Coordinates of C-alpha atoms in Angstrom, one line a residue:
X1 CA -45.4 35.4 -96.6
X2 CA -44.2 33.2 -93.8
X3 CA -47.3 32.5 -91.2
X4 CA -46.6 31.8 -87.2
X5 CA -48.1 30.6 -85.1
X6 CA -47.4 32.1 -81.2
X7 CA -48.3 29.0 -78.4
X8 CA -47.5 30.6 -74.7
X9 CA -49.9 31.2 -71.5
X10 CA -48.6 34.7 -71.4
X11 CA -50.6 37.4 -73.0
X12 CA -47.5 39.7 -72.3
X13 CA -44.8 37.2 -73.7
X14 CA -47.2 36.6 -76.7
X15 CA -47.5 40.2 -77.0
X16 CA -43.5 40.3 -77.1
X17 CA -42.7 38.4 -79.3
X18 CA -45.5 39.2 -81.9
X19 CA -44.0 42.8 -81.6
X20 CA -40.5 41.1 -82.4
X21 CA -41.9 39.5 -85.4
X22 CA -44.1 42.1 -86.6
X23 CA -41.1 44.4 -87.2
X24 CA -39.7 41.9 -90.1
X25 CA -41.3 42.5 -93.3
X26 CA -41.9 38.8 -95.0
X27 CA -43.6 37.3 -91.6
X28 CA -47.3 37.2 -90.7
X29 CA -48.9 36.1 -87.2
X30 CA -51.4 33.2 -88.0
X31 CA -52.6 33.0 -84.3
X32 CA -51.5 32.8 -81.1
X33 CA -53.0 30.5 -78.8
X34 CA -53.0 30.0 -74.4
X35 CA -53.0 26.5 -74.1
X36 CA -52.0 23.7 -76.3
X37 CA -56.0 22.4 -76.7
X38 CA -56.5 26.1 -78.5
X39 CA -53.9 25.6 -80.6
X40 CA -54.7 22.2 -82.1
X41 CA -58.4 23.8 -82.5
X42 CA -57.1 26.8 -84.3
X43 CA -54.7 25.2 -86.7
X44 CA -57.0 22.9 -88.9
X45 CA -58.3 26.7 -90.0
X46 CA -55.5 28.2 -89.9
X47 CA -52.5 28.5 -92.7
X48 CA -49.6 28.3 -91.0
X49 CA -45.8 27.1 -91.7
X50 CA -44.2 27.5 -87.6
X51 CA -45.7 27.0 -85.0
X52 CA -43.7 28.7 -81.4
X53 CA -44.2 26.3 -78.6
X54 CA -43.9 26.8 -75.1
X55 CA -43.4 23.8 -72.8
X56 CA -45.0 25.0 -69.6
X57 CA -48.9 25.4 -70.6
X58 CA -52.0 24.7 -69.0
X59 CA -53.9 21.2 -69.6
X60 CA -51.7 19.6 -72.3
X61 CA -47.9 20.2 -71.6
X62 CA -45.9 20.8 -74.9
X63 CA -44.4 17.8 -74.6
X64 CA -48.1 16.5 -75.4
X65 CA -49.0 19.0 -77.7
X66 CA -45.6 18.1 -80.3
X67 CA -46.7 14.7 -79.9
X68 CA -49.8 15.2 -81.6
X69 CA -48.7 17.8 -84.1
X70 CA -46.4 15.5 -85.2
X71 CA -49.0 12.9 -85.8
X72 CA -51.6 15.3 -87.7
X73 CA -49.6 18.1 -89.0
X74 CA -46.3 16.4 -90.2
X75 CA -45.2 19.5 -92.6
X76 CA -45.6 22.1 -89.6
X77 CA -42.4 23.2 -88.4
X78 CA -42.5 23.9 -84.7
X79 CA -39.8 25.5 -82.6
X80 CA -39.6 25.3 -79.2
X81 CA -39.6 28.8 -77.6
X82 CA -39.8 28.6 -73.6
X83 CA -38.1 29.5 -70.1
X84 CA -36.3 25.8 -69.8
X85 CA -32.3 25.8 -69.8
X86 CA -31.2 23.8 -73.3
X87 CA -29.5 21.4 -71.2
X88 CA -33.0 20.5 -69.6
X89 CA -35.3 19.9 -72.8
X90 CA -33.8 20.8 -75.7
X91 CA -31.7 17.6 -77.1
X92 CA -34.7 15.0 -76.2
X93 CA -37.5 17.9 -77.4
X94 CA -35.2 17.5 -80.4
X95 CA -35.3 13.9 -80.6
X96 CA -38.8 13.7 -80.5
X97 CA -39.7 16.0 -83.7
X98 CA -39.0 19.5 -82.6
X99 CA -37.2 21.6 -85.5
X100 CA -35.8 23.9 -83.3
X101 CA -35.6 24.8 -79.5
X102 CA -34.5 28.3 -78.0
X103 CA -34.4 30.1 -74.8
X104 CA -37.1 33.0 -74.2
X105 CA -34.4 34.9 -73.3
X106 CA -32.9 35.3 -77.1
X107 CA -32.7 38.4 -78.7
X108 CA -34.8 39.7 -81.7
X109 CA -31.8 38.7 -84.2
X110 CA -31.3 34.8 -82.8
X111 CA -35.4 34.1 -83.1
X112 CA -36.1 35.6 -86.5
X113 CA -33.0 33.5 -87.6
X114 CA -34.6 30.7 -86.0
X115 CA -38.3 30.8 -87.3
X116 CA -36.7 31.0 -90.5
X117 CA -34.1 28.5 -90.5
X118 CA -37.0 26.1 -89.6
X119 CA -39.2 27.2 -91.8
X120 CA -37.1 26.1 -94.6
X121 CA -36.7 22.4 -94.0
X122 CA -33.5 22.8 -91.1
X123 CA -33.1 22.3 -87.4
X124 CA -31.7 25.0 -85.6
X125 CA -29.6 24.7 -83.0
X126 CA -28.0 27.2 -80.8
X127 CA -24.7 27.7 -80.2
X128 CA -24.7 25.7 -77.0
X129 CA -27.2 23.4 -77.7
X130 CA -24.8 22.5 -80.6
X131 CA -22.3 22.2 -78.4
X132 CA -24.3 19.8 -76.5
X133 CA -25.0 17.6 -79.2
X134 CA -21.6 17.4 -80.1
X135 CA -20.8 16.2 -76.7
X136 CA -22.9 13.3 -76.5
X137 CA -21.8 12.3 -80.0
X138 CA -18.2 12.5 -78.8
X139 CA -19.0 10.7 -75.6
X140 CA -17.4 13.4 -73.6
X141 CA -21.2 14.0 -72.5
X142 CA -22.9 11.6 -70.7
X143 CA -26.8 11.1 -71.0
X144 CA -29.3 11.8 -68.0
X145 CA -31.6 8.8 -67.4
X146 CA -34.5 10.8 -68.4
X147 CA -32.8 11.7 -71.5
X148 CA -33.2 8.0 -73.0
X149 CA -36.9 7.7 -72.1
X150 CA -39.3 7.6 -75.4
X151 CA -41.7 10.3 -76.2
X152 CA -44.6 8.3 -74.6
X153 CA -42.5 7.5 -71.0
X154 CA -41.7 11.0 -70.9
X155 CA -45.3 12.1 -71.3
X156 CA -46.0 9.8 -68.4
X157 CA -43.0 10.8 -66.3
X158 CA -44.1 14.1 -66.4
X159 CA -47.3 13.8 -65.4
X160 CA -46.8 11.1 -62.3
X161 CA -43.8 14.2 -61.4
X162 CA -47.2 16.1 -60.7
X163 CA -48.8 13.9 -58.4
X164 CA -51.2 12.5 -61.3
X165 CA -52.9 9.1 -60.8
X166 CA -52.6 6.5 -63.2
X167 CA -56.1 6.7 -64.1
X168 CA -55.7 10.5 -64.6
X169 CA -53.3 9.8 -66.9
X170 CA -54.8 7.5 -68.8
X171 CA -57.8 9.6 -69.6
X172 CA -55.7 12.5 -70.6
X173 CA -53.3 10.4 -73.0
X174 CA -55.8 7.8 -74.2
X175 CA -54.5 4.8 -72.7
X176 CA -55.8 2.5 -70.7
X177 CA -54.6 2.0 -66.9
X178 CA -53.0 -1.0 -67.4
X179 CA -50.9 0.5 -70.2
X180 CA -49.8 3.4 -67.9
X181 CA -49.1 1.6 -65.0
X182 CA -46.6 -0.8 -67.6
X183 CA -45.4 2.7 -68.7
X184 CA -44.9 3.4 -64.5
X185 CA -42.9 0.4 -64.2
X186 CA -40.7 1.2 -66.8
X187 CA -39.8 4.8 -65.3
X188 CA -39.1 3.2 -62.7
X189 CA -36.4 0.7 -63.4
X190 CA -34.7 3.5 -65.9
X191 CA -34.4 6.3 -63.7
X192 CA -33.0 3.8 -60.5
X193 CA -35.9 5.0 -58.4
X194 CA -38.8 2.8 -56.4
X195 CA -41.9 5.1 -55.9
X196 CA -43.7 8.5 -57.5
X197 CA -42.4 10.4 -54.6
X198 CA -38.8 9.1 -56.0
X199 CA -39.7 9.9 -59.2
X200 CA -41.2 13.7 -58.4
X201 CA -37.9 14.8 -56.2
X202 CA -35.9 13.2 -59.5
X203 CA -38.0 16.0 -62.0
X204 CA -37.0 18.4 -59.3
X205 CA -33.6 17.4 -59.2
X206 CA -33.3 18.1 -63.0
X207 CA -36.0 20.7 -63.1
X208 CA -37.7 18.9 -65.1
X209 CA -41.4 19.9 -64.1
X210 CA -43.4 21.1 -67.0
X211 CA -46.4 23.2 -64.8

């Protein structure tokens, strides 16, 4: 029996796509969880071998949440299921340990193929996030400044985007201030800009902000 996990804010897209999954003999809801702090509580009790992810969730963004579940849960395969255009997320989601990453929009036939693709040791990849992929390793598509940032600037990125203070940020990723404010500094000479208003209208520029 193949256990998932459902991660979203929604009740009603939780409810939607446990109803999607439900129908396929073979596959078994673990949990489902509202926020990315309920998820990481639920899954040291919890047998489960894919975990759905949404990026957009309350308190810790998925962005922080794959982070940590690929620090403490190494074998869990998580796909990234949310509302965010591939072209946004989905190649640098990739790159920092997601197995997978789909639209919400996909039909019954493209997720089940998903959760099981990644649920036997492979990354999937859509047809045009494929496509993508093979762009940038042809050089015929060119990277996004944002797109080179580590796991850890892009955690901070997001969250100065928001209007979050250094010291904020600090407490909620464990650093100290002086380590964020390097981290700042950093963002700032990558992405060409010179302040955190520059650095918000950039995230809205790309659509970039995780909320």
């Amino acid at each position: 029996m193949l256990r998932v996990a459902i991660v979203d804010d929604h009740e009603i897209v939780r409810a939607g796509f446990r109803e999607m999954l439900a129908d396929e003999s073979g596959i078994a809801i673990a949990f489902e969880a509202a926020s990315g702090e309920e998820a990481l509580a639920r899954l040291p009790g919890s047998a489960c071998d894919v975990l759905l992810l949404d990026l957009a969730l309350p308190g810790q963004s998925g962005v922080d949440v794959l982070r940590t579940l690929r620090q403490h849960h190494v074998d869990l395969r998580v796909l990234v299921l949310t509302g965010y255009p591939e072209e946004r997320y989905a190649l640098t989601m990739i790159r920092h340990g997601a197995d997978g990453y789909l639209s919400k929009e996909c039909g019954q036939a493209e997720l089940l193929q998903a959760v099981r693709t990644v649920a036997q040791g492979r990354r999937y990849l859509s047809p045009y996030v494929a496509e993508l992929l093979a762009g940038r390793v042809a050089g015929t598509v060119a990277e996004a400044p944002h797109q080179q940032l580590s796991e850890r600037e892009l955690q901070v990125f997001l969250r100065l985007a928001q209007g979050q203070s250094v010291s904020k940020i600090g407490t909620v990723l464990h650093l100290s201030v002086k380590t964020v404010s390097t981290y700042r500094s950093r963002l700032l000479e990558k992405l060409g800009v010179e302040s955190n208003a520059e650095l918000a209208a950039y995230a809205l520029r790309n659509g970039l902000l995780v909320e």
